[in-house]
Tab-separated table of C-alpha atoms in Angstrom:
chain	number	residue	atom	x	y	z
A	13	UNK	CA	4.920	25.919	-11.357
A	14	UNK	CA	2.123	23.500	-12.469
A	15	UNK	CA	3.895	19.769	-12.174
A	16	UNK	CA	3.170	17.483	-14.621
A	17	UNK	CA	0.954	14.378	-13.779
A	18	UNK	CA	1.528	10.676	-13.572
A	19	UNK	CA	-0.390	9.172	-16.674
A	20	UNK	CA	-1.421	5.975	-15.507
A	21	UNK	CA	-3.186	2.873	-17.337
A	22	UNK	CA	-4.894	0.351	-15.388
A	23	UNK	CA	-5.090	-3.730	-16.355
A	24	UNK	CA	-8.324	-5.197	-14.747
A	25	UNK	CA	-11.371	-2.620	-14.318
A	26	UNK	CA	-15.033	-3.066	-14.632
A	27	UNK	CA	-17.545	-0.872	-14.080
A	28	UNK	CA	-19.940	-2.867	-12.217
A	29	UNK	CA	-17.785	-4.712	-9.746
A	30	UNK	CA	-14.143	-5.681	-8.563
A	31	UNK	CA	-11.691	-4.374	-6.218
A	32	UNK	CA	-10.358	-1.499	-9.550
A	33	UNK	CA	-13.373	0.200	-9.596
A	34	UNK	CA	-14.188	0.729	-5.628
A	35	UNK	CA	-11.017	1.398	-4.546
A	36	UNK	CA	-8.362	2.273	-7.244
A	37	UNK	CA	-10.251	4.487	-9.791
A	38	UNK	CA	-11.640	6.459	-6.672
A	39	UNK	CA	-8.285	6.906	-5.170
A	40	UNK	CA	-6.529	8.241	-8.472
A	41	UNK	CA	-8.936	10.758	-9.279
A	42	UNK	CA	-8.804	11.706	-5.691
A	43	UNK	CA	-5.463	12.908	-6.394
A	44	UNK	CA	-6.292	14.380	-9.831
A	45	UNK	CA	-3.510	16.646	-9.631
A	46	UNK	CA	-0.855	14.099	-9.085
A	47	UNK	CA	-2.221	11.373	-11.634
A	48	UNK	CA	-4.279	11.206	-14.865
A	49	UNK	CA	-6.048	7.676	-15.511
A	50	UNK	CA	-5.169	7.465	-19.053
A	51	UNK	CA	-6.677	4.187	-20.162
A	52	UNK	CA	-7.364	0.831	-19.262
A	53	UNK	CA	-6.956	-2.580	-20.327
A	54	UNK	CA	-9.036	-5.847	-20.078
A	55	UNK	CA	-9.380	-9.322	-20.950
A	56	UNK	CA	-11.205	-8.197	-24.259
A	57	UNK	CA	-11.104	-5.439	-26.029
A	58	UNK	CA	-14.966	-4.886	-26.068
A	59	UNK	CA	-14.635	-5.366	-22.090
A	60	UNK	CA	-12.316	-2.110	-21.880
A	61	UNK	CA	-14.564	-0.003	-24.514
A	62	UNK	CA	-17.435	-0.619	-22.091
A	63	UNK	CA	-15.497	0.579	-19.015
A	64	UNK	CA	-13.479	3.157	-20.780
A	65	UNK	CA	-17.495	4.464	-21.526
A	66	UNK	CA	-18.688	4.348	-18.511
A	67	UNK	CA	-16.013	5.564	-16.196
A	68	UNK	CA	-14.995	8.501	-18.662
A	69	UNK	CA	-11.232	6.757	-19.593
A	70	UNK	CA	-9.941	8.852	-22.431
A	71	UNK	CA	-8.280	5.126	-24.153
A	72	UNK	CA	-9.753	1.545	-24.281
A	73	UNK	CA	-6.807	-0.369	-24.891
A	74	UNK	CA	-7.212	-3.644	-27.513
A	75	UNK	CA	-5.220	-5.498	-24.422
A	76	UNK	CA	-2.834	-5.213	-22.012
A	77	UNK	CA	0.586	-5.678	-24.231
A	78	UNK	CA	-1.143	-2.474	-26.121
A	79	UNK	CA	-1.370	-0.214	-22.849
A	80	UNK	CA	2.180	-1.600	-21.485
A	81	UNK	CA	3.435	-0.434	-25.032
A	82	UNK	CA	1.733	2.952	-25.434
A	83	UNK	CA	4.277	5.822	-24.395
A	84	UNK	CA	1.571	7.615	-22.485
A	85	UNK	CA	1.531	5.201	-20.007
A	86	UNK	CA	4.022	6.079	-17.021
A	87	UNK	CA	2.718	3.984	-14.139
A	88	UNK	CA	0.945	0.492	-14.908
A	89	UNK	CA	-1.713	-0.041	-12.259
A	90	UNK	CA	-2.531	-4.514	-12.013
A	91	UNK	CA	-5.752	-5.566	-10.528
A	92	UNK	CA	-6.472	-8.933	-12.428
A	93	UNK	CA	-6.581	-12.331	-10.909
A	94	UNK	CA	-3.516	-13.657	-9.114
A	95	UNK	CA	-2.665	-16.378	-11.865
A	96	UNK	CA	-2.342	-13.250	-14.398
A	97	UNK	CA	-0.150	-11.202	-12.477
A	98	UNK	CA	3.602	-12.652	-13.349
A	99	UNK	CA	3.217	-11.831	-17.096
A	100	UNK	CA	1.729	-8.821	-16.600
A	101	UNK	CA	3.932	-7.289	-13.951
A	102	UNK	CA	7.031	-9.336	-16.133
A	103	UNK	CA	5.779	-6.929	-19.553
A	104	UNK	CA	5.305	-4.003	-17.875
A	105	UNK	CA	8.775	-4.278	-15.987
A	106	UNK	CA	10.439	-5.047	-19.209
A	107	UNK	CA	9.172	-1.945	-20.943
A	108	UNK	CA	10.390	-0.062	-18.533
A	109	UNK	CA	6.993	1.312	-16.910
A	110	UNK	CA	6.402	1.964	-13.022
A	111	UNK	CA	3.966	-0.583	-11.835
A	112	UNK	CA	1.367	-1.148	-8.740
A	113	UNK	CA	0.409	-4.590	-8.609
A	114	UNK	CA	-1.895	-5.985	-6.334
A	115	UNK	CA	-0.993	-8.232	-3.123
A	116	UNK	CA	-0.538	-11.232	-3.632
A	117	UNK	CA	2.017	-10.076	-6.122
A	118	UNK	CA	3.096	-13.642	-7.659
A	119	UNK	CA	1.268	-16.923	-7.277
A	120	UNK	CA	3.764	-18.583	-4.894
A	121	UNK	CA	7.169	-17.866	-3.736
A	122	UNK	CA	9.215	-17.876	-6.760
A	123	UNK	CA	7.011	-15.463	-9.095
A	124	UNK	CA	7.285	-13.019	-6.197
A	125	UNK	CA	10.892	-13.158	-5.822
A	126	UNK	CA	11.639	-13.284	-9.839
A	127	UNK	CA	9.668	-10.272	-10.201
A	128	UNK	CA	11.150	-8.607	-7.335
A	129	UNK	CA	14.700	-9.461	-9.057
A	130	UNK	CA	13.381	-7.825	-12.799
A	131	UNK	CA	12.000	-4.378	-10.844
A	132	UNK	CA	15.595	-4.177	-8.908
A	133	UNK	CA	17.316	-4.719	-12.448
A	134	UNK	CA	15.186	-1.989	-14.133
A	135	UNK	CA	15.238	0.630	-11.437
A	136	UNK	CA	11.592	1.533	-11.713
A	137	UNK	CA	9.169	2.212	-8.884
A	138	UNK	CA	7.651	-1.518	-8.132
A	139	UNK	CA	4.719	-1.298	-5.414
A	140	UNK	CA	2.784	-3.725	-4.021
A	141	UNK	CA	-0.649	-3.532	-2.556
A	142	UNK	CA	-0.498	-3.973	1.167
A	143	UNK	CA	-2.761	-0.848	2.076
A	144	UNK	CA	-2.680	-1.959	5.951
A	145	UNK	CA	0.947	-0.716	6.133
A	146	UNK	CA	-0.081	2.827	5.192
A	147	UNK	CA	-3.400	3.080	6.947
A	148	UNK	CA	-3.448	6.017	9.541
A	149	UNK	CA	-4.165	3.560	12.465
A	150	UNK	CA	-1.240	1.047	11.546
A	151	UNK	CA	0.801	4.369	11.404
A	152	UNK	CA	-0.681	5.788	14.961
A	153	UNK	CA	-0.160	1.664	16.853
A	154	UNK	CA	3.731	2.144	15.402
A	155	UNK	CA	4.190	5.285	17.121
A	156	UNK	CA	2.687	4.031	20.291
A	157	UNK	CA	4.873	0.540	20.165
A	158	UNK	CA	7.635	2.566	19.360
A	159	UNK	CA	6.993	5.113	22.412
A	160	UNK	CA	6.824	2.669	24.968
A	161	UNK	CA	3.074	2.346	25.538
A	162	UNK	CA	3.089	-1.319	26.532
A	163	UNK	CA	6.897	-1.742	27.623
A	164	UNK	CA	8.569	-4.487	26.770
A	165	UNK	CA	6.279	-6.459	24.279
A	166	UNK	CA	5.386	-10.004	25.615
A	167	UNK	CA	3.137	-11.681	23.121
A	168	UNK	CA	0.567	-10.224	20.547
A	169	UNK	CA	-2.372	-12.947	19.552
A	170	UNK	CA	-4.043	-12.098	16.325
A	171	UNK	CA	-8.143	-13.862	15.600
A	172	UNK	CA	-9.475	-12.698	12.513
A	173	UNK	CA	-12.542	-13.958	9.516
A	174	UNK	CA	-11.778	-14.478	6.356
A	175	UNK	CA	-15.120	-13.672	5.098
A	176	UNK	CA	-15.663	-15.681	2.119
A	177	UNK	CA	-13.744	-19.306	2.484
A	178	UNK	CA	-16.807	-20.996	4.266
A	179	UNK	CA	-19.530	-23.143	1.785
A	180	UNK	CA	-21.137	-21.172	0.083
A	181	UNK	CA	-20.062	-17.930	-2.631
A	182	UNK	CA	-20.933	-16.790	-5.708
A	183	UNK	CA	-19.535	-18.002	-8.999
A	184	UNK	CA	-17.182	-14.785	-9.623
A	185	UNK	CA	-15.543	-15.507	-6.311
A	186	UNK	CA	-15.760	-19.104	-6.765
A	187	UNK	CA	-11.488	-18.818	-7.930
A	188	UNK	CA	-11.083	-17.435	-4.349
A	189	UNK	CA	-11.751	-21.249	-3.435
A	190	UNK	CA	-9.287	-23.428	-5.875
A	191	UNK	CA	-5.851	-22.843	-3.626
A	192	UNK	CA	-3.959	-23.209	-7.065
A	193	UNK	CA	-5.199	-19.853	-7.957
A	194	UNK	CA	-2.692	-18.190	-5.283
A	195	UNK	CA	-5.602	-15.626	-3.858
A	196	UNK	CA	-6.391	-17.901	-0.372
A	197	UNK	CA	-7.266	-16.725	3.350
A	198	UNK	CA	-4.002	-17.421	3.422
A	199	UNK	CA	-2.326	-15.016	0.982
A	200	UNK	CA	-5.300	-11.970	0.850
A	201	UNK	CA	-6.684	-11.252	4.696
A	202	UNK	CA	-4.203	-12.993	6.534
A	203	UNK	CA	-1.604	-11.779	4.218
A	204	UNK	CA	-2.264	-8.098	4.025
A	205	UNK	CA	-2.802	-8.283	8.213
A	206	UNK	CA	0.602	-10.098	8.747
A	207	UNK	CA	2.284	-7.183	6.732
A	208	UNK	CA	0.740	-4.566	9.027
A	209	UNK	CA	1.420	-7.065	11.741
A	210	UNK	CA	5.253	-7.323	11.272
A	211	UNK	CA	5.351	-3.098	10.018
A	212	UNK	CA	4.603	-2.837	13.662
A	213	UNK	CA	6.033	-6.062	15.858
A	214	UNK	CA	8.892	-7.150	13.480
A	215	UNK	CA	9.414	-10.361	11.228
A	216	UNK	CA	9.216	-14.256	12.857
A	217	UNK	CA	12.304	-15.617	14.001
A	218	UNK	CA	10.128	-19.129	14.742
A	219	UNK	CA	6.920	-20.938	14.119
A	220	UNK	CA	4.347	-23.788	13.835
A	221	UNK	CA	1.563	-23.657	11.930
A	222	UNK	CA	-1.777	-25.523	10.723
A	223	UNK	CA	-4.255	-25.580	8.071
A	224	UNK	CA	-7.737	-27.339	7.899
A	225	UNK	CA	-10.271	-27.831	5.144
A	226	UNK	CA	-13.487	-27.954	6.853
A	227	UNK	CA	-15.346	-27.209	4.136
A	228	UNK	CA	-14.832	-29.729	0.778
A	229	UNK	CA	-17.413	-28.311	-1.497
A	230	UNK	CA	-18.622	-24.860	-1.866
A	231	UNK	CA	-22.054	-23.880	-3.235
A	232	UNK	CA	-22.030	-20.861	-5.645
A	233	UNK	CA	-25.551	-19.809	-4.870
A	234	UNK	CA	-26.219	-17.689	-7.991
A	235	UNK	CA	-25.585	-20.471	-10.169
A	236	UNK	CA	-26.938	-23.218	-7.555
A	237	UNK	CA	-24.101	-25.846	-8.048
A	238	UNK	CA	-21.829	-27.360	-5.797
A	239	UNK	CA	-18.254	-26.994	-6.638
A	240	UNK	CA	-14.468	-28.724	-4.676
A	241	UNK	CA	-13.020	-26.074	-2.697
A	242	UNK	CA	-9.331	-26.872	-1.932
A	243	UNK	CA	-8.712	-23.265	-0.260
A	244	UNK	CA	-8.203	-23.906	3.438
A	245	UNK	CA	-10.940	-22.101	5.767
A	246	UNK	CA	-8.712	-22.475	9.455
A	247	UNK	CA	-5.485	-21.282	9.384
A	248	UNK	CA	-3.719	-21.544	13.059
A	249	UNK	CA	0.143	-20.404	13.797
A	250	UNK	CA	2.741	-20.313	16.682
A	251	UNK	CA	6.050	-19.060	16.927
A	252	UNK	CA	7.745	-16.641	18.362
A	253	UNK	CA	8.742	-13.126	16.893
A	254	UNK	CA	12.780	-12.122	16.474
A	255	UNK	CA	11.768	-9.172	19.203
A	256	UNK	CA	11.158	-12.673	21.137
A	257	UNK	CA	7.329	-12.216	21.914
A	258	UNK	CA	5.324	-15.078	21.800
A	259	UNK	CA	2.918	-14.588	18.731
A	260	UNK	CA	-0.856	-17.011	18.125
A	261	UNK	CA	-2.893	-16.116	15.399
A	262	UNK	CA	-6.242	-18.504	14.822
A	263	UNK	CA	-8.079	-16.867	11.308
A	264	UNK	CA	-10.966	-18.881	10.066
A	265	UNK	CA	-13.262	-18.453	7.113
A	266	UNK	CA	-16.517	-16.757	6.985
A	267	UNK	CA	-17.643	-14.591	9.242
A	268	UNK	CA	-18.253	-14.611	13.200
A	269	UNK	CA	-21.228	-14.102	15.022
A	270	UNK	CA	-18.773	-12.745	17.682
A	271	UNK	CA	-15.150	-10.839	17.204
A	272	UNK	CA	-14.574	-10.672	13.392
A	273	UNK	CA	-11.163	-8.779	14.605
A	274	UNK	CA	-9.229	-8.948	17.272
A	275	UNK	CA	-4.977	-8.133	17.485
A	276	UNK	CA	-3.776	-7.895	20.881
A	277	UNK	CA	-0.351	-6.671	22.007
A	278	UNK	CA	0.774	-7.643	25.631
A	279	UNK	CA	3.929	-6.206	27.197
A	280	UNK	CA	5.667	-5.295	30.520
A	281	UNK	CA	3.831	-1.989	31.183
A	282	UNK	CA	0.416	-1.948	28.939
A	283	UNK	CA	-1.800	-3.832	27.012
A	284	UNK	CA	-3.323	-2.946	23.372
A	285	UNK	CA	-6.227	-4.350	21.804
A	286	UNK	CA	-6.844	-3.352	18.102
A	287	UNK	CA	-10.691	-4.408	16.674
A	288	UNK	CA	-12.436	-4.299	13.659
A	289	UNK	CA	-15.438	-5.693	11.453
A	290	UNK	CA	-13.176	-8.022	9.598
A	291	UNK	CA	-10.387	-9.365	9.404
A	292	UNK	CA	-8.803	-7.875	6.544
A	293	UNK	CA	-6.931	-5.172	8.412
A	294	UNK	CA	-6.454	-3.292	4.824
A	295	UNK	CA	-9.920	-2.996	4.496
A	296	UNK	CA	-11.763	-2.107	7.488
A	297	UNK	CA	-11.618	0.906	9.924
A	298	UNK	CA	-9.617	-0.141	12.781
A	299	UNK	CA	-10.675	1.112	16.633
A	300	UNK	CA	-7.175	0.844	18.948
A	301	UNK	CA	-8.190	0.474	23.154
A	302	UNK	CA	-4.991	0.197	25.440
A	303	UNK	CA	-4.394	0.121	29.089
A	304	UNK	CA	-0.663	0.920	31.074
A	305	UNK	CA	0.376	0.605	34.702
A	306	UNK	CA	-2.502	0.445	37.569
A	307	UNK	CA	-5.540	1.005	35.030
A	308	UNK	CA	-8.022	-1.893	35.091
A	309	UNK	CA	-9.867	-1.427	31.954
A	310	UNK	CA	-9.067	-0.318	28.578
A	311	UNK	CA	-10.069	3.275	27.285
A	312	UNK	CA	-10.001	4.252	23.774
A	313	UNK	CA	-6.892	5.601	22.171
A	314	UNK	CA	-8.253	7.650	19.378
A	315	UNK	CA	-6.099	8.772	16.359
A	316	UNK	CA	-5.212	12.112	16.238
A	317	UNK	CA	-7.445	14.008	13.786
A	318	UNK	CA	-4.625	15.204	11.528
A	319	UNK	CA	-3.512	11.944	10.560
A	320	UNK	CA	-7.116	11.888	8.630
A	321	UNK	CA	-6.909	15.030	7.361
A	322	UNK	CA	-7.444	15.549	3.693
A	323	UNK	CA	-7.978	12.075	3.323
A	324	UNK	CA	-11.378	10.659	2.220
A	325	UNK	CA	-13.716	8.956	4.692
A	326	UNK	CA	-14.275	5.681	2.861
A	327	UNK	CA	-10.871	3.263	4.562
A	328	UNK	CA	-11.049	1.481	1.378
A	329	UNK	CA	-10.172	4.417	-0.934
A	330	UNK	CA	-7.815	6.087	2.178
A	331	UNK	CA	-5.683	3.465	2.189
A	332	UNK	CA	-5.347	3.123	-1.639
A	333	UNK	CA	-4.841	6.898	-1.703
A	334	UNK	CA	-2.237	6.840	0.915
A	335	UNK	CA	-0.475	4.227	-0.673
A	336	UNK	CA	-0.292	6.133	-4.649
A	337	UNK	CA	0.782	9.236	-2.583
A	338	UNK	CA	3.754	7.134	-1.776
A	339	UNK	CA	3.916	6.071	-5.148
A	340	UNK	CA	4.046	9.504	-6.703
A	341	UNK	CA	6.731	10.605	-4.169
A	342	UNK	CA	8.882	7.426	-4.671
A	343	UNK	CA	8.796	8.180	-8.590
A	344	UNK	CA	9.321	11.650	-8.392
A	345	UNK	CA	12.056	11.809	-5.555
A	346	UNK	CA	13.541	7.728	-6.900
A	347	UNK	CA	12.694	6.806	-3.210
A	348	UNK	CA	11.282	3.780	-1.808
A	349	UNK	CA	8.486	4.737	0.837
A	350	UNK	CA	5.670	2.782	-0.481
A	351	UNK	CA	5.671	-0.937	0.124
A	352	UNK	CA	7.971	-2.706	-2.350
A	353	UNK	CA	8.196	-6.037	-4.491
A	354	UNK	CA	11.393	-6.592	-1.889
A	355	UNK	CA	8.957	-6.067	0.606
A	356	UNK	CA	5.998	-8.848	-0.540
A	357	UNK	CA	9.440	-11.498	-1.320
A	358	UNK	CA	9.555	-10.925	2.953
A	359	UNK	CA	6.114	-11.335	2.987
A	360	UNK	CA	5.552	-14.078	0.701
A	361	UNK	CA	8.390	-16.038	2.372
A	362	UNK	CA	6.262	-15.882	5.407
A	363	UNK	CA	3.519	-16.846	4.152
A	364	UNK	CA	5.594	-20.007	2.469
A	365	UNK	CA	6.906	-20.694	6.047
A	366	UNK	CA	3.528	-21.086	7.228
A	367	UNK	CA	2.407	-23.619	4.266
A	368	UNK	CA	5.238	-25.891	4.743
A	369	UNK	CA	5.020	-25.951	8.116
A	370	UNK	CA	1.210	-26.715	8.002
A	371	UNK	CA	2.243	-29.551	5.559
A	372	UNK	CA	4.524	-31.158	7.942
């Protein structure tokens, strides 16, 4: 029996750029026969023609109230700018639509948990973008923590790059770098690695943490003027984990000439070092290395093929595609297997430990 598919409309999708257009769009009509991208929905009207146009979307929408409103939207995909999510997610919640927001999901603390108390209210699926939770190689460390491979866990230390978040960008990315914005080192790489971080280790039970400004100014290099950048570019925490390890995590903006990745987890009977090109862990392909008993070095602990299989290539679009697969289970079967709005209010309190504490 042919099922029928999840009509989706998406809020924040250009053609020529943005997260929407490498990532989502790809990863829905990778699952063509579980969704249908119905239409989308910009900041104008003649903005959603053009991409409606170009990426073959049956409906430009004259905004985003119309596509919330339209009854042949089932699932309301959000990949604006922090600062637009709240009344966005809020609408769409209200009219009773399933919704996939982006992570961060609020700016701040309180829009997270408010929106997280509307979705419980309506009973609709409410995801949140934290692709590192869903990622193959988050899946495959879990089952080795899980089975014992290093014992007793000890301490895990965690270096990553931001990437941008040094001096110089380009003016689209130049709201990355005004912290009032809500979309920080902070709350985007950090963020998304801490919630693959704690999928595996657990949540904090203590910790101590600093932030530093090296940078004041940021150039935007396209544009050639110099701009204040409150966004901080080192972000350093202690503390220790409610499993009791010891936990140390040192990110920094830009990017390294040296390890742009590095999450190690030390226990009582092995050692596991988890690498990649960047440190947004939601993002990157991920290489795992571990070591037990009398070894001396680490060897590679590839993931098993299958976990890959019938997935794309690209880890960008794999982890989006893993993620709607959850979706479209959770909506068909009213389960909860894909990462929840419950699920960033744990995150974002984190996160809001880890400013105040940097604050003193």
């Amino acid at each position: 029996m042919k099922t029928e598919k999840i009509k989706v409309g998406i809020i924040g999708l250009n053609p020529d750029s943005q997260w929407a257009s490498k990532s989502h769009l790809p990863a829905l009509r990778y699952l063509s026969e579980t969704y249908e991208v119905i239409g989308v929905a910009n900041s104008t009207h003649e903005s959603a023609l053009i991409a409606a146009d170009k990426l073959e979307i049956p409906i430009a929408y004259e905004n985003p109230d119309a596509l919330i409103a339209s009854a042949e939207i089932e699932l309301v995909v959000i990949t604006v700018k922090v600062p637009y999510h709240y009344d966005l997610v809020k609408a769409a919640l209200e009219a009773g639509k399933h919704v996939y927001c982006e992570h961060p999901l609020g700016n701040g603390l309180t829009e997270t948990e408010q929106l997280a108390a509307i979705a419980a209210r309506k009973n609709v699926v409410a995801a949140v973008g934290t692709q590192m939770v869903v990622s193959p190689e988050l899946t495959y460390l879990e089952h080795l923590i899980k089975d014992g491979y290093v014992g007793k866990v000890l301490s895990t230390t965690l270096l990553g790059s931001g990437g941008p978040w040094s001096d110089e960008a380009i003016s689209a990315n130049y709201y990355l770098y005004d912290k009032t914005n809500g979309a920080t080192m902070l709350t985007i790489p950090l963020g998304h690695t801490l919630a693959g971080l704690t999928k595996v280790l657990g949540g904090f039970d203590t910790l101590t943490a600093k932030m530093i400004n090296n940078y004041t100014t940021v150039k935007l290099t396209d544009i050639g003027e110099i701009k204040p950048k409150t966004s901080e570019d080192q972000i350093m925490v202690i503390g220790q984990l409610k499993n009791g390890a010891a936990i140390s995590i040192h990110y920094r903006g830009g990017v390294s000439r040296g390890t742009n990745l590095l999450w190690e987890i030390n226990g009582t009977h092995g050692d596991i070092q988890v690498t990649g090109p960047l440190g947004h862990g939601q993002l990157v392909p991920l290489e795992i290395q571990g070591a037990q008993g009398k070894d001396t070095k680490l060897q590679n602990l590839p993931i098993p093929n299958e976990m890959y299989e019938g997935l794309p290539d690209n880890p960008v679009i794999r982890n989006v595609v893993l993620l709607y697969k959850r979706v479209a289970a959770d909506i068909k079967n009213k389960t909860k297997t894909a990462p929840t709005f419950d699920d960033a209010v744990v995150l974002s309190h984190l996160l809001n430990d880890i400013e105040k504490s940097s604050k003193g």
